[in-house]
Amino acid sequence: IVLADARLQAARLGRAPLLLLDEVAAHLDDLRREALYREIQAIGAQAWLTGTDPGLFAALSGIAQFMTVEDGSVTIT
């Protein structure tokens, strides 16, 4: 639903929205997770994805910027 709304907004406004997706990849298998990442890229949205398992975002290596939050500090990794 969120991705469909993002596509609608992009078409209606002429620009993709900012997506904030918390733990969105945690319960997806590899195939669906990669499909999600492809769809976010196809929409052209800036997306912030959070998660506690860095391995879930391995498919975005070289495409995304990664940050770690620890002890109140943000580090670009």
mmCIF file with all atom_site columns, N, CA and C in Angstrom:
data_model
loop_
_atom_site.group_PDB
_atom_site.id
_atom_site.type_symbol
_atom_site.label_atom_id
_atom_site.label_alt_id
_atom_site.label_comp_id
_atom_site.label_asym_id
_atom_site.label_entity_id
_atom_site.label_seq_id
_atom_site.pdbx_PDB_ins_code
_atom_site.Cartn_x
_atom_site.Cartn_y
_atom_site.Cartn_z
_atom_site.occupancy
_atom_site.B_iso_or_equiv
_atom_site.pdbx_formal_charge
_atom_site.auth_seq_id
_atom_site.auth_comp_id
_atom_site.auth_asym_id
_atom_site.auth_atom_id
_atom_site.pdbx_PDB_model_num
ATOM 1   N N  . ILE A 1 1  ? 0.834  -1.188  0.000   1.00 0.00 ? 1  ILE A N  1
ATOM 2   C CA . ILE A 1 1  ? 0.000  0.000   0.000   1.00 0.00 ? 1  ILE A CA 1
ATOM 3   C C  . ILE A 1 1  ? 0.878  1.251   0.000   1.00 0.00 ? 1  ILE A C  1
ATOM 4   N N  . VAL A 1 2  ? 1.934  1.223   0.789   1.00 0.00 ? 2  VAL A N  1
ATOM 5   C CA . VAL A 1 2  ? 2.833  2.386   0.862   1.00 0.00 ? 2  VAL A CA 1
ATOM 6   C C  . VAL A 1 2  ? 3.501  2.631   -0.486  1.00 0.00 ? 2  VAL A C  1
ATOM 7   N N  . LEU A 1 3  ? 3.930  1.568   -1.149  1.00 0.00 ? 3  LEU A N  1
ATOM 8   C CA . LEU A 1 3  ? 4.590  1.732   -2.442  1.00 0.00 ? 3  LEU A CA 1
ATOM 9   C C  . LEU A 1 3  ? 3.601  2.195   -3.513  1.00 0.00 ? 3  LEU A C  1
ATOM 10  N N  . ALA A 1 4  ? 2.378  1.689   -3.468  1.00 0.00 ? 4  ALA A N  1
ATOM 11  C CA . ALA A 1 4  ? 1.359  2.131   -4.424  1.00 0.00 ? 4  ALA A CA 1
ATOM 12  C C  . ALA A 1 4  ? 1.074  3.617   -4.224  1.00 0.00 ? 4  ALA A C  1
ATOM 13  N N  . ASP A 1 5  ? 0.980  4.049   -2.978  1.00 0.00 ? 5  ASP A N  1
ATOM 14  C CA . ASP A 1 5  ? 0.756  5.460   -2.687  1.00 0.00 ? 5  ASP A CA 1
ATOM 15  C C  . ASP A 1 5  ? 1.941  6.301   -3.160  1.00 0.00 ? 5  ASP A C  1
ATOM 16  N N  . ALA A 1 6  ? 3.137  5.798   -2.973  1.00 0.00 ? 6  ALA A N  1
ATOM 17  C CA . ALA A 1 6  ? 4.333  6.523   -3.426  1.00 0.00 ? 6  ALA A CA 1
ATOM 18  C C  . ALA A 1 6  ? 4.327  6.681   -4.946  1.00 0.00 ? 6  ALA A C  1
ATOM 19  N N  . ARG A 1 7  ? 3.931  5.631   -5.670  1.00 0.00 ? 7  ARG A N  1
ATOM 20  C CA . ARG A 1 7  ? 3.831  5.728   -7.134  1.00 0.00 ? 7  ARG A CA 1
ATOM 21  C C  . ARG A 1 7  ? 2.777  6.756   -7.538  1.00 0.00 ? 7  ARG A C  1
ATOM 22  N N  . LEU A 1 8  ? 1.640  6.759   -6.853  1.00 0.00 ? 8  LEU A N  1
ATOM 23  C CA . LEU A 1 8  ? 0.581  7.736   -7.141  1.00 0.00 ? 8  LEU A CA 1
ATOM 24  C C  . LEU A 1 8  ? 1.065  9.164   -6.898  1.00 0.00 ? 8  LEU A C  1
ATOM 25  N N  . GLN A 1 9  ? 1.748  9.378   -5.779  1.00 0.00 ? 9  GLN A N  1
ATOM 26  C CA . GLN A 1 9  ? 2.251  10.713  -5.472  1.00 0.00 ? 9  GLN A CA 1
ATOM 27  C C  . GLN A 1 9  ? 3.275  11.159  -6.504  1.00 0.00 ? 9  GLN A C  1
ATOM 28  N N  . ALA A 1 10 ? 4.144  10.254  -6.895  1.00 0.00 ? 10 ALA A N  1
ATOM 29  C CA . ALA A 1 10 ? 5.158  10.593  -7.902  1.00 0.00 ? 10 ALA A CA 1
ATOM 30  C C  . ALA A 1 10 ? 4.495  10.992  -9.214  1.00 0.00 ? 10 ALA A C  1
ATOM 31  N N  . ALA A 1 11 ? 3.460  10.269  -9.603  1.00 0.00 ? 11 ALA A N  1
ATOM 32  C CA . ALA A 1 11 ? 2.758  10.579  -10.852 1.00 0.00 ? 11 ALA A CA 1
ATOM 33  C C  . ALA A 1 11 ? 1.980  11.891  -10.741 1.00 0.00 ? 11 ALA A C  1
ATOM 34  N N  . ARG A 1 12 ? 1.348  12.094  -9.605  1.00 0.00 ? 12 ARG A N  1
ATOM 35  C CA . ARG A 1 12 ? 0.505  13.280  -9.422  1.00 0.00 ? 12 ARG A CA 1
ATOM 36  C C  . ARG A 1 12 ? 1.320  14.554  -9.227  1.00 0.00 ? 12 ARG A C  1
ATOM 37  N N  . LEU A 1 13 ? 2.396  14.461  -8.439  1.00 0.00 ? 13 LEU A N  1
ATOM 38  C CA . LEU A 1 13 ? 3.190  15.643  -8.107  1.00 0.00 ? 13 LEU A CA 1
ATOM 39  C C  . LEU A 1 13 ? 4.392  15.860  -9.019  1.00 0.00 ? 13 LEU A C  1
ATOM 40  N N  . GLY A 1 14 ? 4.751  14.820  -9.761  1.00 0.00 ? 14 GLY A N  1
ATOM 41  C CA . GLY A 1 14 ? 5.913  14.926  -10.626 1.00 0.00 ? 14 GLY A CA 1
ATOM 42  C C  . GLY A 1 14 ? 7.229  14.715  -9.907  1.00 0.00 ? 14 GLY A C  1
ATOM 43  N N  . ARG A 1 15 ? 7.161  14.265  -8.669  1.00 0.00 ? 15 ARG A N  1
ATOM 44  C CA . ARG A 1 15 ? 8.368  13.945  -7.907  1.00 0.00 ? 15 ARG A CA 1
ATOM 45  C C  . ARG A 1 15 ? 8.040  12.860  -6.881  1.00 0.00 ? 15 ARG A C  1
ATOM 46  N N  . ALA A 1 16 ? 9.013  12.049  -6.630  1.00 0.00 ? 16 ALA A N  1
ATOM 47  C CA . ALA A 1 16 ? 8.798  10.936  -5.698  1.00 0.00 ? 16 ALA A CA 1
ATOM 48  C C  . ALA A 1 16 ? 8.827  11.440  -4.255  1.00 0.00 ? 16 ALA A C  1
ATOM 49  N N  . PRO A 1 17 ? 8.053  10.808  -3.389  1.00 0.00 ? 17 PRO A N  1
ATOM 50  C CA . PRO A 1 17 ? 8.043  11.207  -1.986  1.00 0.00 ? 17 PRO A CA 1
ATOM 51  C C  . PRO A 1 17 ? 9.247  10.642  -1.240  1.00 0.00 ? 17 PRO A C  1
ATOM 52  N N  . LEU A 1 18 ? 9.450  11.120  -0.053  1.00 0.00 ? 18 LEU A N  1
ATOM 53  C CA . LEU A 1 18 ? 10.434 10.576  0.867   1.00 0.00 ? 18 LEU A CA 1
ATOM 54  C C  . LEU A 1 18 ? 9.769  9.406   1.584   1.00 0.00 ? 18 LEU A C  1
ATOM 55  N N  . LEU A 1 19 ? 10.420 8.250   1.605   1.00 0.00 ? 19 LEU A N  1
ATOM 56  C CA . LEU A 1 19 ? 9.871  7.075   2.275   1.00 0.00 ? 19 LEU A CA 1
ATOM 57  C C  . LEU A 1 19 ? 10.652 6.792   3.550   1.00 0.00 ? 19 LEU A C  1
ATOM 58  N N  . LEU A 1 20 ? 9.945  6.590   4.631   1.00 0.00 ? 20 LEU A N  1
ATOM 59  C CA . LEU A 1 20 ? 10.535 6.195   5.909   1.00 0.00 ? 20 LEU A CA 1
ATOM 60  C C  . LEU A 1 20 ? 9.977  4.819   6.243   1.00 0.00 ? 20 LEU A C  1
ATOM 61  N N  . LEU A 1 21 ? 10.823 3.807   6.150   1.00 0.00 ? 21 LEU A N  1
ATOM 62  C CA . LEU A 1 21 ? 10.368 2.420   6.296   1.00 0.00 ? 21 LEU A CA 1
ATOM 63  C C  . LEU A 1 21 ? 11.110 1.753   7.449   1.00 0.00 ? 21 LEU A C  1
ATOM 64  N N  . ASP A 1 22 ? 10.419 1.521   8.543   1.00 0.00 ? 22 ASP A N  1
ATOM 65  C CA . ASP A 1 22 ? 11.007 0.968   9.759   1.00 0.00 ? 22 ASP A CA 1
ATOM 66  C C  . ASP A 1 22 ? 10.878 -0.551  9.778   1.00 0.00 ? 22 ASP A C  1
ATOM 67  N N  . GLU A 1 23 ? 12.008 -1.241  9.844   1.00 0.00 ? 23 GLU A N  1
ATOM 68  C CA . GLU A 1 23 ? 12.060 -2.712  9.914   1.00 0.00 ? 23 GLU A CA 1
ATOM 69  C C  . GLU A 1 23 ? 11.271 -3.382  8.793   1.00 0.00 ? 23 GLU A C  1
ATOM 70  N N  . VAL A 1 24 ? 11.234 -2.741  7.630   1.00 0.00 ? 24 VAL A N  1
ATOM 71  C CA . VAL A 1 24 ? 10.429 -3.235  6.522   1.00 0.00 ? 24 VAL A CA 1
ATOM 72  C C  . VAL A 1 24 ? 10.973 -4.550  5.939   1.00 0.00 ? 24 VAL A C  1
ATOM 73  N N  . ALA A 1 25 ? 12.249 -4.797  6.061   1.00 0.00 ? 25 ALA A N  1
ATOM 74  C CA . ALA A 1 25 ? 12.851 -5.982  5.450   1.00 0.00 ? 25 ALA A CA 1
ATOM 75  C C  . ALA A 1 25 ? 12.919 -7.187  6.393   1.00 0.00 ? 25 ALA A C  1
ATOM 76  N N  . ALA A 1 26 ? 12.599 -6.983  7.641   1.00 0.00 ? 26 ALA A N  1
ATOM 77  C CA . ALA A 1 26 ? 12.822 -8.011  8.655   1.00 0.00 ? 26 ALA A CA 1
ATOM 78  C C  . ALA A 1 26 ? 12.066 -9.313  8.406   1.00 0.00 ? 26 ALA A C  1
ATOM 79  N N  . HIS A 1 27 ? 10.883 -9.250  7.849   1.00 0.00 ? 27 HIS A N  1
ATOM 80  C CA . HIS A 1 27 ? 10.073 -10.457 7.709   1.00 0.00 ? 27 HIS A CA 1
ATOM 81  C C  . HIS A 1 27 ? 9.885  -10.889 6.259   1.00 0.00 ? 27 HIS A C  1
ATOM 82  N N  . LEU A 1 28 ? 10.752 -10.389 5.386   1.00 0.00 ? 28 LEU A N  1
ATOM 83  C CA . LEU A 1 28 ? 10.689 -10.759 3.980   1.00 0.00 ? 28 LEU A CA 1
ATOM 84  C C  . LEU A 1 28 ? 11.770 -11.778 3.650   1.00 0.00 ? 28 LEU A C  1
ATOM 85  N N  . ASP A 1 29 ? 11.465 -12.692 2.747   1.00 0.00 ? 29 ASP A N  1
ATOM 86  C CA . ASP A 1 29 ? 12.501 -13.605 2.273   1.00 0.00 ? 29 ASP A CA 1
ATOM 87  C C  . ASP A 1 29 ? 13.385 -12.844 1.273   1.00 0.00 ? 29 ASP A C  1
ATOM 88  N N  . ASP A 1 30 ? 14.488 -13.469 0.860   1.00 0.00 ? 30 ASP A N  1
ATOM 89  C CA . ASP A 1 30 ? 15.456 -12.797 -0.017  1.00 0.00 ? 30 ASP A CA 1
ATOM 90  C C  . ASP A 1 30 ? 14.822 -12.273 -1.298  1.00 0.00 ? 30 ASP A C  1
ATOM 91  N N  . LEU A 1 31 ? 13.979 -13.071 -1.922  1.00 0.00 ? 31 LEU A N  1
ATOM 92  C CA . LEU A 1 31 ? 13.356 -12.704 -3.188  1.00 0.00 ? 31 LEU A CA 1
ATOM 93  C C  . LEU A 1 31 ? 12.460 -11.472 -3.035  1.00 0.00 ? 31 LEU A C  1
ATOM 94  N N  . ARG A 1 32 ? 11.628 -11.472 -2.025  1.00 0.00 ? 32 ARG A N  1
ATOM 95  C CA . ARG A 1 32 ? 10.720 -10.334 -1.803  1.00 0.00 ? 32 ARG A CA 1
ATOM 96  C C  . ARG A 1 32 ? 11.475 -9.094  -1.341  1.00 0.00 ? 32 ARG A C  1
ATOM 97  N N  . ARG A 1 33 ? 12.522 -9.294  -0.561  1.00 0.00 ? 33 ARG A N  1
ATOM 98  C CA . ARG A 1 33 ? 13.336 -8.163  -0.096  1.00 0.00 ? 33 ARG A CA 1
ATOM 99  C C  . ARG A 1 33 ? 13.995 -7.474  -1.288  1.00 0.00 ? 33 ARG A C  1
ATOM 100 N N  . GLU A 1 34 ? 14.567 -8.240  -2.199  1.00 0.00 ? 34 GLU A N  1
ATOM 101 C CA . GLU A 1 34 ? 15.203 -7.652  -3.382  1.00 0.00 ? 34 GLU A CA 1
ATOM 102 C C  . GLU A 1 34 ? 14.168 -6.985  -4.288  1.00 0.00 ? 34 GLU A C  1
ATOM 103 N N  . ALA A 1 35 ? 12.967 -7.558  -4.375  1.00 0.00 ? 35 ALA A N  1
ATOM 104 C CA . ALA A 1 35 ? 11.889 -6.931  -5.152  1.00 0.00 ? 35 ALA A CA 1
ATOM 105 C C  . ALA A 1 35 ? 11.488 -5.597  -4.533  1.00 0.00 ? 35 ALA A C  1
ATOM 106 N N  . LEU A 1 36 ? 11.440 -5.542  -3.225  1.00 0.00 ? 36 LEU A N  1
ATOM 107 C CA . LEU A 1 36 ? 11.141 -4.282  -2.531  1.00 0.00 ? 36 LEU A CA 1
ATOM 108 C C  . LEU A 1 36 ? 12.187 -3.234  -2.861  1.00 0.00 ? 36 LEU A C  1
ATOM 109 N N  . TYR A 1 37 ? 13.441 -3.608  -2.792  1.00 0.00 ? 37 TYR A N  1
ATOM 110 C CA . TYR A 1 37 ? 14.520 -2.654  -3.081  1.00 0.00 ? 37 TYR A CA 1
ATOM 111 C C  . TYR A 1 37 ? 14.457 -2.163  -4.527  1.00 0.00 ? 37 TYR A C  1
ATOM 112 N N  . ARG A 1 38 ? 14.171 -3.072  -5.456  1.00 0.00 ? 38 ARG A N  1
ATOM 113 C CA . ARG A 1 38 ? 14.040 -2.682  -6.867  1.00 0.00 ? 38 ARG A CA 1
ATOM 114 C C  . ARG A 1 38 ? 12.882 -1.698  -7.054  1.00 0.00 ? 38 ARG A C  1
ATOM 115 N N  . GLU A 1 39 ? 11.780 -1.954  -6.393  1.00 0.00 ? 39 GLU A N  1
ATOM 116 C CA . GLU A 1 39 ? 10.609 -1.082  -6.514  1.00 0.00 ? 39 GLU A CA 1
ATOM 117 C C  . GLU A 1 39 ? 10.895 0.311   -5.955  1.00 0.00 ? 39 GLU A C  1
ATOM 118 N N  . ILE A 1 40 ? 11.574 0.381   -4.839  1.00 0.00 ? 40 ILE A N  1
ATOM 119 C CA . ILE A 1 40 ? 11.942 1.689   -4.269  1.00 0.00 ? 40 ILE A CA 1
ATOM 120 C C  . ILE A 1 40 ? 12.812 2.453   -5.256  1.00 0.00 ? 40 ILE A C  1
ATOM 121 N N  . GLN A 1 41 ? 13.760 1.759   -5.866  1.00 0.00 ? 41 GLN A N  1
ATOM 122 C CA . GLN A 1 41 ? 14.618 2.399   -6.868  1.00 0.00 ? 41 GLN A CA 1
ATOM 123 C C  . GLN A 1 41 ? 13.805 2.845   -8.084  1.00 0.00 ? 41 GLN A C  1
ATOM 124 N N  . ALA A 1 42 ? 12.871 2.022   -8.532  1.00 0.00 ? 42 ALA A N  1
ATOM 125 C CA . ALA A 1 42 ? 12.071 2.344   -9.712  1.00 0.00 ? 42 ALA A CA 1
ATOM 126 C C  . ALA A 1 42 ? 11.202 3.584   -9.473  1.00 0.00 ? 42 ALA A C  1
ATOM 127 N N  . ILE A 1 43 ? 10.711 3.737   -8.266  1.00 0.00 ? 43 ILE A N  1
ATOM 128 C CA . ILE A 1 43 ? 9.909  4.912   -7.924  1.00 0.00 ? 43 ILE A CA 1
ATOM 129 C C  . ILE A 1 43 ? 10.781 6.162   -7.936  1.00 0.00 ? 43 ILE A C  1
ATOM 130 N N  . GLY A 1 44 ? 12.058 5.984   -7.639  1.00 0.00 ? 44 GLY A N  1
ATOM 131 C CA . GLY A 1 44 ? 12.977 7.118   -7.591  1.00 0.00 ? 44 GLY A CA 1
ATOM 132 C C  . GLY A 1 44 ? 12.914 7.881   -6.287  1.00 0.00 ? 44 GLY A C  1
ATOM 133 N N  . ALA A 1 45 ? 12.381 7.235   -5.266  1.00 0.00 ? 45 ALA A N  1
ATOM 134 C CA . ALA A 1 45 ? 12.208 7.885   -3.971  1.00 0.00 ? 45 ALA A CA 1
ATOM 135 C C  . ALA A 1 45 ? 13.494 7.855   -3.159  1.00 0.00 ? 45 ALA A C  1
ATOM 136 N N  . GLN A 1 46 ? 13.670 8.894   -2.358  1.00 0.00 ? 46 GLN A N  1
ATOM 137 C CA . GLN A 1 46 ? 14.684 8.825   -1.311  1.00 0.00 ? 46 GLN A CA 1
ATOM 138 C C  . GLN A 1 46 ? 14.045 7.995   -0.211  1.00 0.00 ? 46 GLN A C  1
ATOM 139 N N  . ALA A 1 47 ? 14.722 6.973   0.257   1.00 0.00 ? 47 ALA A N  1
ATOM 140 C CA . ALA A 1 47 ? 14.138 6.083   1.254   1.00 0.00 ? 47 ALA A CA 1
ATOM 141 C C  . ALA A 1 47 ? 15.099 5.885   2.412   1.00 0.00 ? 47 ALA A C  1
ATOM 142 N N  . TRP A 1 48 ? 14.551 5.947   3.596   1.00 0.00 ? 48 TRP A N  1
ATOM 143 C CA . TRP A 1 48 ? 15.288 5.650   4.822   1.00 0.00 ? 48 TRP A CA 1
ATOM 144 C C  . TRP A 1 48 ? 14.735 4.336   5.337   1.00 0.00 ? 48 TRP A C  1
ATOM 145 N N  . LEU A 1 49 ? 15.583 3.312   5.376   1.00 0.00 ? 49 LEU A N  1
ATOM 146 C CA . LEU A 1 49 ? 15.175 2.004   5.857   1.00 0.00 ? 49 LEU A CA 1
ATOM 147 C C  . LEU A 1 49 ? 15.939 1.706   7.135   1.00 0.00 ? 49 LEU A C  1
ATOM 148 N N  . THR A 1 50 ? 15.231 1.275   8.167   1.00 0.00 ? 50 THR A N  1
ATOM 149 C CA . THR A 1 50 ? 15.886 0.932   9.415   1.00 0.00 ? 50 THR A CA 1
ATOM 150 C C  . THR A 1 50 ? 15.866 -0.575  9.606   1.00 0.00 ? 50 THR A C  1
ATOM 151 N N  . GLY A 1 51 ? 16.796 -1.054  10.396  1.00 0.00 ? 51 GLY A N  1
ATOM 152 C CA . GLY A 1 51 ? 16.831 -2.469  10.721  1.00 0.00 ? 51 GLY A CA 1
ATOM 153 C C  . GLY A 1 51 ? 17.955 -2.768  11.682  1.00 0.00 ? 51 GLY A C  1
ATOM 154 N N  . THR A 1 52 ? 17.813 -3.856  12.400  1.00 0.00 ? 52 THR A N  1
ATOM 155 C CA . THR A 1 52 ? 18.836 -4.245  13.363  1.00 0.00 ? 52 THR A CA 1
ATOM 156 C C  . THR A 1 52 ? 19.807 -5.282  12.807  1.00 0.00 ? 52 THR A C  1
ATOM 157 N N  . ASP A 1 53 ? 19.490 -5.847  11.646  1.00 0.00 ? 53 ASP A N  1
ATOM 158 C CA . ASP A 1 53 ? 20.354 -6.851  11.024  1.00 0.00 ? 53 ASP A CA 1
ATOM 159 C C  . ASP A 1 53 ? 20.932 -6.283  9.725   1.00 0.00 ? 53 ASP A C  1
ATOM 160 N N  . PRO A 1 54 ? 22.201 -5.867  9.746   1.00 0.00 ? 54 PRO A N  1
ATOM 161 C CA . PRO A 1 54 ? 22.800 -5.284  8.544   1.00 0.00 ? 54 PRO A CA 1
ATOM 162 C C  . PRO A 1 54 ? 22.770 -6.207  7.335   1.00 0.00 ? 54 PRO A C  1
ATOM 163 N N  . GLY A 1 55 ? 22.755 -7.498  7.544   1.00 0.00 ? 55 GLY A N  1
ATOM 164 C CA . GLY A 1 55 ? 22.731 -8.461  6.448   1.00 0.00 ? 55 GLY A CA 1
ATOM 165 C C  . GLY A 1 55 ? 21.499 -8.337  5.570   1.00 0.00 ? 55 GLY A C  1
ATOM 166 N N  . LEU A 1 56 ? 20.412 -7.832  6.125   1.00 0.00 ? 56 LEU A N  1
ATOM 167 C CA . LEU A 1 56 ? 19.179 -7.673  5.355   1.00 0.00 ? 56 LEU A CA 1
ATOM 168 C C  . LEU A 1 56 ? 19.313 -6.624  4.258   1.00 0.00 ? 56 LEU A C  1
ATOM 169 N N  . PHE A 1 57 ? 20.323 -5.784  4.361   1.00 0.00 ? 57 PHE A N  1
ATOM 170 C CA . PHE A 1 57 ? 20.500 -4.697  3.408   1.00 0.00 ? 57 PHE A CA 1
ATOM 171 C C  . PHE A 1 57 ? 21.694 -4.919  2.477   1.00 0.00 ? 57 PHE A C  1
ATOM 172 N N  . ALA A 1 58 ? 22.256 -6.114  2.491   1.00 0.00 ? 58 ALA A N  1
ATOM 173 C CA . ALA A 1 58 ? 23.439 -6.421  1.679   1.00 0.00 ? 58 ALA A CA 1
ATOM 174 C C  . ALA A 1 58 ? 23.198 -6.177  0.192   1.00 0.00 ? 58 ALA A C  1
ATOM 175 N N  . ALA A 1 59 ? 21.984 -6.414  -0.276  1.00 0.00 ? 59 ALA A N  1
ATOM 176 C CA . ALA A 1 59 ? 21.670 -6.223  -1.701  1.00 0.00 ? 59 ALA A CA 1
ATOM 177 C C  . ALA A 1 59 ? 21.768 -4.754  -2.114  1.00 0.00 ? 59 ALA A C  1
ATOM 178 N N  . LEU A 1 60 ? 21.792 -3.859  -1.149  1.00 0.00 ? 60 LEU A N  1
ATOM 179 C CA . LEU A 1 60 ? 21.882 -2.420  -1.445  1.00 0.00 ? 60 LEU A CA 1
ATOM 180 C C  . LEU A 1 60 ? 23.325 -1.904  -1.424  1.00 0.00 ? 60 LEU A C  1
ATOM 181 N N  . SER A 1 61 ? 24.262 -2.797  -1.185  1.00 0.00 ? 61 SER A N  1
ATOM 182 C CA . SER A 1 61 ? 25.669 -2.400  -1.162  1.00 0.00 ? 61 SER A CA 1
ATOM 183 C C  . SER A 1 61 ? 26.058 -1.787  -2.503  1.00 0.00 ? 61 SER A C  1
ATOM 184 N N  . GLY A 1 62 ? 26.689 -0.632  -2.458  1.00 0.00 ? 62 GLY A N  1
ATOM 185 C CA . GLY A 1 62 ? 27.084 0.054   -3.673  1.00 0.00 ? 62 GLY A CA 1
ATOM 186 C C  . GLY A 1 62 ? 25.999 0.950   -4.236  1.00 0.00 ? 62 GLY A C  1
ATOM 187 N N  . ILE A 1 63 ? 24.796 0.848   -3.697  1.00 0.00 ? 63 ILE A N  1
ATOM 188 C CA . ILE A 1 63 ? 23.661 1.650   -4.159  1.00 0.00 ? 63 ILE A CA 1
ATOM 189 C C  . ILE A 1 63 ? 23.243 2.654   -3.084  1.00 0.00 ? 63 ILE A C  1
ATOM 190 N N  . ALA A 1 64 ? 23.288 2.199   -1.840  1.00 0.00 ? 64 ALA A N  1
ATOM 191 C CA . ALA A 1 64 ? 22.773 2.995   -0.721  1.00 0.00 ? 64 ALA A CA 1
ATOM 192 C C  . ALA A 1 64 ? 23.904 3.463   0.179   1.00 0.00 ? 64 ALA A C  1
ATOM 193 N N  . GLN A 1 65 ? 23.597 4.464   0.955   1.00 0.00 ? 65 GLN A N  1
ATOM 194 C CA . GLN A 1 65 ? 24.521 4.929   1.991   1.00 0.00 ? 65 GLN A CA 1
ATOM 195 C C  . GLN A 1 65 ? 24.062 4.287   3.299   1.00 0.00 ? 65 GLN A C  1
ATOM 196 N N  . PHE A 1 66 ? 24.987 3.738   4.040   1.00 0.00 ? 66 PHE A N  1
ATOM 197 C CA . PHE A 1 66 ? 24.665 3.042   5.282   1.00 0.00 ? 66 PHE A CA 1
ATOM 198 C C  . PHE A 1 66 ? 25.125 3.866   6.473   1.00 0.00 ? 66 PHE A C  1
ATOM 199 N N  . MET A 1 67 ? 24.294 3.864   7.514   1.00 0.00 ? 67 MET A N  1
ATOM 200 C CA . MET A 1 67 ? 24.615 4.565   8.747   1.00 0.00 ? 67 MET A CA 1
ATOM 201 C C  . MET A 1 67 ? 24.329 3.640   9.916   1.00 0.00 ? 67 MET A C  1
ATOM 202 N N  . THR A 1 68 ? 25.099 3.813   10.977  1.00 0.00 ? 68 THR A N  1
ATOM 203 C CA . THR A 1 68 ? 24.903 3.057   12.202  1.00 0.00 ? 68 THR A CA 1
ATOM 204 C C  . THR A 1 68 ? 24.630 4.045   13.325  1.00 0.00 ? 68 THR A C  1
ATOM 205 N N  . VAL A 1 69 ? 23.635 3.717   14.133  1.00 0.00 ? 69 VAL A N  1
ATOM 206 C CA . VAL A 1 69 ? 23.324 4.536   15.302  1.00 0.00 ? 69 VAL A CA 1
ATOM 207 C C  . VAL A 1 69 ? 23.681 3.728   16.531  1.00 0.00 ? 69 VAL A C  1
ATOM 208 N N  . GLU A 1 70 ? 24.590 4.286   17.348  1.00 0.00 ? 70 GLU A N  1
ATOM 209 C CA . GLU A 1 70 ? 25.025 3.577   18.556  1.00 0.00 ? 70 GLU A CA 1
ATOM 210 C C  . GLU A 1 70 ? 25.398 4.598   19.610  1.00 0.00 ? 70 GLU A C  1
ATOM 211 N N  . ASP A 1 71 ? 24.896 4.401   20.786  1.00 0.00 ? 71 ASP A N  1
ATOM 212 C CA . ASP A 1 71 ? 25.168 5.290   21.928  1.00 0.00 ? 71 ASP A CA 1
ATOM 213 C C  . ASP A 1 71 ? 24.886 6.754   21.587  1.00 0.00 ? 71 ASP A C  1
ATOM 214 N N  . GLY A 1 72 ? 23.817 6.995   20.871  1.00 0.00 ? 72 GLY A N  1
ATOM 215 C CA . GLY A 1 72 ? 23.404 8.358   20.542  1.00 0.00 ? 72 GLY A CA 1
ATOM 216 C C  . GLY A 1 72 ? 24.213 9.022   19.439  1.00 0.00 ? 72 GLY A C  1
ATOM 217 N N  . SER A 1 73 ? 25.071 8.267   18.761  1.00 0.00 ? 73 SER A N  1
ATOM 218 C CA . SER A 1 73 ? 25.878 8.816   17.672  1.00 0.00 ? 73 SER A CA 1
ATOM 219 C C  . SER A 1 73 ? 25.548 8.126   16.361  1.00 0.00 ? 73 SER A C  1
ATOM 220 N N  . VAL A 1 74 ? 25.569 8.911   15.283  1.00 0.00 ? 74 VAL A N  1
ATOM 221 C CA . VAL A 1 74 ? 25.346 8.367   13.946  1.00 0.00 ? 74 VAL A CA 1
ATOM 222 C C  . VAL A 1 74 ? 26.680 8.335   13.215  1.00 0.00 ? 74 VAL A C  1
ATOM 223 N N  . THR A 1 75 ? 27.005 7.172   12.662  1.00 0.00 ? 75 THR A N  1
ATOM 224 C CA . THR A 1 75 ? 28.249 6.990   11.941  1.00 0.00 ? 75 THR A CA 1
ATOM 225 C C  . THR A 1 75 ? 27.937 6.495   10.534  1.00 0.00 ? 75 THR A C  1
ATOM 226 N N  . ILE A 1 76 ? 28.536 7.107   9.523   1.00 0.00 ? 76 ILE A N  1
ATOM 227 C CA . ILE A 1 76 ? 28.398 6.596   8.171   1.00 0.00 ? 76 ILE A CA 1
ATOM 228 C C  . ILE A 1 76 ? 29.353 5.433   8.023   1.00 0.00 ? 76 ILE A C  1
ATOM 229 N N  . THR A 1 77 ? 28.794 4.300   7.599   1.00 0.00 ? 77 THR A N  1
ATOM 230 C CA . THR A 1 77 ? 29.629 3.080   7.528   1.00 0.00 ? 77 THR A CA 1
ATOM 231 C C  . THR A 1 77 ? 29.865 2.663   6.091   1.00 0.00 ? 77 THR A C  1
#
